[in-house]
PDB file of C-alpha atoms in Angstrom:
ATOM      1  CA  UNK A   1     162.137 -12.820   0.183  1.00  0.00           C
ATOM      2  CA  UNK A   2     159.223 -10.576  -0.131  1.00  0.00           C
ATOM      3  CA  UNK A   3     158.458 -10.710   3.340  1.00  0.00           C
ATOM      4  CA  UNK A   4     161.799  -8.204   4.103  1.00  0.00           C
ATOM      5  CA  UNK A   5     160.576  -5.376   1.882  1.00  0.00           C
ATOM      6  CA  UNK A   6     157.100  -5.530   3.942  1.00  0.00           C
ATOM      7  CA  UNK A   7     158.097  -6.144   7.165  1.00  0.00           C
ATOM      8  CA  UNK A   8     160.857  -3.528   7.039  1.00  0.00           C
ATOM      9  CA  UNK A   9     158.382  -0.656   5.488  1.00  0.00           C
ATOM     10  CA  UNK A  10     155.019  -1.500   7.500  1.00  0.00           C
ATOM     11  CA  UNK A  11     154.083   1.422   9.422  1.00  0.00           C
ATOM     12  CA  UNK A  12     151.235  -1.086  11.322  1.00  0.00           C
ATOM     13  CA  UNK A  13     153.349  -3.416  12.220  1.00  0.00           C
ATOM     14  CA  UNK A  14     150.873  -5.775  11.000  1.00  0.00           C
ATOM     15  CA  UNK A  15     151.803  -7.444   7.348  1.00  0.00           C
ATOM     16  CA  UNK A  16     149.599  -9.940   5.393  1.00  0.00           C
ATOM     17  CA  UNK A  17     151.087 -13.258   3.773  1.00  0.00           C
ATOM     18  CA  UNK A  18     148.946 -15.021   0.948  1.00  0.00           C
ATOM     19  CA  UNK A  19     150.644 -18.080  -0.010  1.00  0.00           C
ATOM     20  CA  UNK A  20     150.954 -21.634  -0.874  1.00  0.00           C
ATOM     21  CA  UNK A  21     150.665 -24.102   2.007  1.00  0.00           C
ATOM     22  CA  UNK A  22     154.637 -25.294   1.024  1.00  0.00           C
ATOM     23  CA  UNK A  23     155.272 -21.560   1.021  1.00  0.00           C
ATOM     24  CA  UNK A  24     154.338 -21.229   4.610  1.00  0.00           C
ATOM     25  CA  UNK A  25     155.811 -24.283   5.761  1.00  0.00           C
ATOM     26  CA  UNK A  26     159.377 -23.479   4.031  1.00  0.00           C
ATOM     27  CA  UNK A  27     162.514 -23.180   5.790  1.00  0.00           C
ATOM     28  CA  UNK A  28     163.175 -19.888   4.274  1.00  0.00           C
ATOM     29  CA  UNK A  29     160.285 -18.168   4.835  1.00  0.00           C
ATOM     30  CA  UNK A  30     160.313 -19.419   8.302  1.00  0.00           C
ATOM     31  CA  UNK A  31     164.654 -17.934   8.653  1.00  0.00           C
ATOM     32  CA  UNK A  32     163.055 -14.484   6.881  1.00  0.00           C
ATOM     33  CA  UNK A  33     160.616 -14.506   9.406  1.00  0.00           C
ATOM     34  CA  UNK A  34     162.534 -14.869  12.492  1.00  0.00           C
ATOM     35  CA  UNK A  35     165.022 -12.264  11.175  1.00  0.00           C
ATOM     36  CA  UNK A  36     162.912  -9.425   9.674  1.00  0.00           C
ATOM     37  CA  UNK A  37     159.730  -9.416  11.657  1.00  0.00           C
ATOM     38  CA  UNK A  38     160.332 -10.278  15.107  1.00  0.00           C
ATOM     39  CA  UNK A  39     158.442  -7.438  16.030  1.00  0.00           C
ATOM     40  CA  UNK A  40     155.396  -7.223  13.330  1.00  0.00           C
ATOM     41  CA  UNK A  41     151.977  -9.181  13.548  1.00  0.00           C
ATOM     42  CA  UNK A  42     152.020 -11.543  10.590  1.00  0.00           C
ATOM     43  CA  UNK A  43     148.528 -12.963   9.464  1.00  0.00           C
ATOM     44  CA  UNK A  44     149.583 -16.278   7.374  1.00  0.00           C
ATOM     45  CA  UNK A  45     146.559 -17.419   5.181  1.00  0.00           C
ATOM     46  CA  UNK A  46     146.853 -20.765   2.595  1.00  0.00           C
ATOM     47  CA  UNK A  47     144.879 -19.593  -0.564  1.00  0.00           C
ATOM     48  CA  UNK A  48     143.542 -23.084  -0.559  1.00  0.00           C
ATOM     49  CA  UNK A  49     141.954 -23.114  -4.427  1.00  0.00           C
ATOM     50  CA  UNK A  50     143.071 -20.378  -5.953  1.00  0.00           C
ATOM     51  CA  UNK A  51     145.882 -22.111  -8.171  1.00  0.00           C
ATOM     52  CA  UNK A  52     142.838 -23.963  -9.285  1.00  0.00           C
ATOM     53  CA  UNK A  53     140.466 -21.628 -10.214  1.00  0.00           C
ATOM     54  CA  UNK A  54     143.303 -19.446 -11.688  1.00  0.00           C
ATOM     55  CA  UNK A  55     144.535 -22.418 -13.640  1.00  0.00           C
ATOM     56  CA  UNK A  56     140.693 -22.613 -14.638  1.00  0.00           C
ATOM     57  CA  UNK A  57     140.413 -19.007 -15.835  1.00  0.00           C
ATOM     58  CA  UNK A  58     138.044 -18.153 -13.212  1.00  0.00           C
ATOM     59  CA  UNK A  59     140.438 -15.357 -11.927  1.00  0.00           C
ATOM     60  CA  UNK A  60     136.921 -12.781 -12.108  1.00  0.00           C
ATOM     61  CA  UNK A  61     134.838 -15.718 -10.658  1.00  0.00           C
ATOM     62  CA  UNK A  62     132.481 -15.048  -8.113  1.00  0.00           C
ATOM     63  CA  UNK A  63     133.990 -18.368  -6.317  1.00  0.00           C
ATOM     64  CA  UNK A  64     137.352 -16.731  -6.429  1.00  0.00           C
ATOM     65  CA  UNK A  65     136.119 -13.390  -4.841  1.00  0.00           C
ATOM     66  CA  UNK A  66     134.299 -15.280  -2.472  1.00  0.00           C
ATOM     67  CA  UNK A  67     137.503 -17.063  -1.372  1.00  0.00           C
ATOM     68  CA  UNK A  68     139.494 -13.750  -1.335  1.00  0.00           C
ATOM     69  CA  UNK A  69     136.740 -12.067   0.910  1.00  0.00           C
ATOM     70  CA  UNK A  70     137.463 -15.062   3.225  1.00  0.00           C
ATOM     71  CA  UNK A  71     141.404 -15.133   3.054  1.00  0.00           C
ATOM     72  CA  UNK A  72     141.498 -11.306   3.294  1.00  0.00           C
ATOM     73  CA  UNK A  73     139.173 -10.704   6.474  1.00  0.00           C
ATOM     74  CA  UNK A  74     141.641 -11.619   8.684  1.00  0.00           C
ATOM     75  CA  UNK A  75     143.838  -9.342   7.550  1.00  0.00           C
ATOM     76  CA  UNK A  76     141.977  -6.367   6.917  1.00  0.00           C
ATOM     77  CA  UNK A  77     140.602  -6.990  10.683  1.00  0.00           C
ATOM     78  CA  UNK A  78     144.267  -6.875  12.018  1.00  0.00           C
ATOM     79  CA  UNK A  79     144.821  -3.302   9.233  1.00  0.00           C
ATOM     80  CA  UNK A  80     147.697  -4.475   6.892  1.00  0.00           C
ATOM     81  CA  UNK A  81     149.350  -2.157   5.351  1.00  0.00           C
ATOM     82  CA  UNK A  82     151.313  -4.838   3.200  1.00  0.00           C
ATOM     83  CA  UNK A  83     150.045  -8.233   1.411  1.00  0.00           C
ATOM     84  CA  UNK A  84     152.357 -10.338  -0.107  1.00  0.00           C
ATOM     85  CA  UNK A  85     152.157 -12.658  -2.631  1.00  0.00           C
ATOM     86  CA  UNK A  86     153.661 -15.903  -1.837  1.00  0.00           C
ATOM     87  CA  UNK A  87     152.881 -17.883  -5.312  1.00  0.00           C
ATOM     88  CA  UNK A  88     153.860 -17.508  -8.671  1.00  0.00           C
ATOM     89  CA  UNK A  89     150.233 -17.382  -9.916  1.00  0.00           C
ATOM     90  CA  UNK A  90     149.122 -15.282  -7.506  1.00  0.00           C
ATOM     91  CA  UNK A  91     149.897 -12.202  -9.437  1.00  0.00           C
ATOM     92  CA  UNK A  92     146.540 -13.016 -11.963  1.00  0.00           C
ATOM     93  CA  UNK A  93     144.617 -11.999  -9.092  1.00  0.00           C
ATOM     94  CA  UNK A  94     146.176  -8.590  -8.510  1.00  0.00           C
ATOM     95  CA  UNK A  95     143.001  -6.735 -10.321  1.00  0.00           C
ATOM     96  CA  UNK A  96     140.807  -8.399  -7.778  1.00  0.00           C
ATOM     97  CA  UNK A  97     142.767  -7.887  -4.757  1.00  0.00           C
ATOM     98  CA  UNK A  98     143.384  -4.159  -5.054  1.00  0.00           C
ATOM     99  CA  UNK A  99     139.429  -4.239  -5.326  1.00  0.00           C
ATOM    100  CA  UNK A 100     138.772  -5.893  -2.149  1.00  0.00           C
ATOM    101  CA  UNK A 101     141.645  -4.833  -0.056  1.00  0.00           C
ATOM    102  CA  UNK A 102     141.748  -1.004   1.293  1.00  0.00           C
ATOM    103  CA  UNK A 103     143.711   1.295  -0.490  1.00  0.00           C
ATOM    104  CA  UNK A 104     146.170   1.935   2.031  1.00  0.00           C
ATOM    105  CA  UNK A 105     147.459  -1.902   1.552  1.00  0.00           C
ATOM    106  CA  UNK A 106     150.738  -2.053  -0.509  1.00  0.00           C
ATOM    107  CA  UNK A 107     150.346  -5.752  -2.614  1.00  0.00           C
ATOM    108  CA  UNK A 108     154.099  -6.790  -3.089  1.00  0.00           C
ATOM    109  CA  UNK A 109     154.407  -9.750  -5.924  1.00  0.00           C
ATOM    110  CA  UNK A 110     157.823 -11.814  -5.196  1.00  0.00           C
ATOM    111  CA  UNK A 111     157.909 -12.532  -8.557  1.00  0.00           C
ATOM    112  CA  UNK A 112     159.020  -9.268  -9.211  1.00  0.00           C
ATOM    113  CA  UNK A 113     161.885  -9.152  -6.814  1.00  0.00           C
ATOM    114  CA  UNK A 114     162.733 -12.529  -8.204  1.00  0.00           C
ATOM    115  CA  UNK A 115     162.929 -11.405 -11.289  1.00  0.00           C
ATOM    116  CA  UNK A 116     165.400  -8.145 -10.570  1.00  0.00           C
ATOM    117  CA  UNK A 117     167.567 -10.872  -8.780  1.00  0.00           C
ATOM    118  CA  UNK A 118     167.952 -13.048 -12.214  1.00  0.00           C
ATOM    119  CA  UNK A 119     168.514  -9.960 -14.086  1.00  0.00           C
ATOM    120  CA  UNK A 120     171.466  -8.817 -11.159  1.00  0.00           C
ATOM    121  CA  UNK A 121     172.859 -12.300 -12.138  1.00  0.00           C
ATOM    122  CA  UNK A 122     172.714 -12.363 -15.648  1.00  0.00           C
ATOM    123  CA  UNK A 123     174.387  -8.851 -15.866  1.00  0.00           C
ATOM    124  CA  UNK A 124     176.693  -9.939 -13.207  1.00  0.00           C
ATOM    125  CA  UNK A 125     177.896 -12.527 -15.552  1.00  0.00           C
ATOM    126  CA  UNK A 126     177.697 -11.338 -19.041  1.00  0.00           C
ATOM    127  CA  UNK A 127     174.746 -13.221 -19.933  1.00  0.00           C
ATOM    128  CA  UNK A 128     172.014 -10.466 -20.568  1.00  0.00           C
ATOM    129  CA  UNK A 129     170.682 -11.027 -23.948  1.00  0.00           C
ATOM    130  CA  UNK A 130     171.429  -7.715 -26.278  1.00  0.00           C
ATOM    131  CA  UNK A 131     168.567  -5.932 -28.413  1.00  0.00           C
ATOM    132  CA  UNK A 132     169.724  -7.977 -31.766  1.00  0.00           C
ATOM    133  CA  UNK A 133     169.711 -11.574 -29.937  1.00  0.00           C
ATOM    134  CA  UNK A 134     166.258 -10.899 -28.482  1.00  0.00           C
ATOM    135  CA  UNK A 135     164.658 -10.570 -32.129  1.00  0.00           C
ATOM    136  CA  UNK A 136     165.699 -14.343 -32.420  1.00  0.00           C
ATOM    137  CA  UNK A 137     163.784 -15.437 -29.791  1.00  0.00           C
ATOM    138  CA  UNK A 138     160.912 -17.718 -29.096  1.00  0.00           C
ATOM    139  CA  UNK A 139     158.909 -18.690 -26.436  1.00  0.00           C
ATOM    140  CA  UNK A 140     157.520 -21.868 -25.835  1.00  0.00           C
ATOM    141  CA  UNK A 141     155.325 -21.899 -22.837  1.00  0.00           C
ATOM    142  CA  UNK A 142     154.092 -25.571 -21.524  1.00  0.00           C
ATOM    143  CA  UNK A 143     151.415 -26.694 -19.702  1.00  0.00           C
ATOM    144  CA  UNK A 144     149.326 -30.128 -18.549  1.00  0.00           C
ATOM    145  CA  UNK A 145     145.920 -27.906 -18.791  1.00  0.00           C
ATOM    146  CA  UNK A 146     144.148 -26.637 -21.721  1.00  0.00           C
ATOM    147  CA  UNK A 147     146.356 -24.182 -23.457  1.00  0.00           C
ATOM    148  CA  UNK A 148     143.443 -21.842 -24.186  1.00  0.00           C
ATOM    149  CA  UNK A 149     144.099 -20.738 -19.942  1.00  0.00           C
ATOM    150  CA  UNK A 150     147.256 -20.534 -21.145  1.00  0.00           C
ATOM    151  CA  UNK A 151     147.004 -18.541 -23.737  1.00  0.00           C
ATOM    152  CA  UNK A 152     144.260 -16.069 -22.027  1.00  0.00           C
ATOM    153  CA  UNK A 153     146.554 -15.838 -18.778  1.00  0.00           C
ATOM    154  CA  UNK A 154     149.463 -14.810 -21.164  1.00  0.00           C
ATOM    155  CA  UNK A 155     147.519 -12.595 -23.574  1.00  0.00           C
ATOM    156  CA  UNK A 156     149.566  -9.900 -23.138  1.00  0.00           C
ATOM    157  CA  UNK A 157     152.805 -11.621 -24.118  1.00  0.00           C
ATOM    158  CA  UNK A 158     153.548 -10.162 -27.464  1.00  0.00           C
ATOM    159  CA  UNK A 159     152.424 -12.633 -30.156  1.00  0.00           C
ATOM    160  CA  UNK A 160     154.223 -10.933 -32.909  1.00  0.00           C
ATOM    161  CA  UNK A 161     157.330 -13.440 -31.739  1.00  0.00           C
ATOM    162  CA  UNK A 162     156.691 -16.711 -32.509  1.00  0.00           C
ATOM    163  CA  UNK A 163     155.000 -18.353 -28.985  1.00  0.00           C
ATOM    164  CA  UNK A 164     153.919 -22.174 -29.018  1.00  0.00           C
ATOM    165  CA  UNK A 165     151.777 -23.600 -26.526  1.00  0.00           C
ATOM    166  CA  UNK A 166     152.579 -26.939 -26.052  1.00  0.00           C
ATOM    167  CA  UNK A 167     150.646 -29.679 -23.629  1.00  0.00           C
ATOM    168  CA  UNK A 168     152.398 -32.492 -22.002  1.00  0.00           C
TER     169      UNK A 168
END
């Protein structure tokens, strides 16, 4: 879905897609595609090891900057003017990106408009949670790594609710 926003908006005609291989391959983003940027270059790159190394911690890695300089040449060649993001962990890397990318490039995280869709919905439907039933919650965030990644990629969740890292 993030692909409308940049293919509607890009002044270049020329829009940059960092994403999973099953991303890419998806029948949605291949229907967005035909609909919203018929006319607009689109440089597809797989971020082949990045989940890993973000997964490791090694978001400031030189590995991982090495990969980015790779991924991102293509599209910096063709001038960008929008990247999205077409993984959830993508977003760790968003320091690093807006380092190597020119400043003219908009970075658009489909996690965000994901998550303004789920709020649409849940207000939609009565099913926002109010100020006094969010004090009651906890957070229990799971994971088949080491839950120290977890806990550094989610350091600034606020700890003073209760938050359990559980493996599986």
């Amino acid at each position: 879905p993030a692909l409308k926003p940049a293919a509607l908006f890009s002044k270049n005609k020329a829009i940059g897609i960092l994403a999973t291989k099953g991303t890419l391959s998806s029948a949605l983003f291949a229907k967005t595609s035909s609909i919203y940027a018929r006319e607009i270059q689109i440089i597809e790159v797989v971020g082949t090891g990045l989940v890993e190394l973000i997964e490791a911690g090694k978001i400031d890695s030189p590995e991982t900057y090495r990969l980015l300089k790779i991924y991102l040449k293509p599209m910096i060649d063709a001038r960008i003017d929008y990247l999205v993001l077409g993984c959830s962990h993508y977003p760790y890397l968003m320091a690093v990106l807006k380092e190597l990318l020119p400043p003219e490039v908009t970075v658009i995280d489909s996690g965000v408009a994901a998550a303004r869709q789920i709020k649409a919905i849940l207000t939609k439907n009565n099913l926002f949670a109010t100020t006094a039933e969010t004090t009651r919650v906890k957070h229990l965030l799971y994971t088949n790594a080491d839950t120290k990644v977890l806990k550094d990629l989610t350091r600034d969740v606020d700890h003073a609710k209760t938050v359990s890292y559980l493996d599986f």
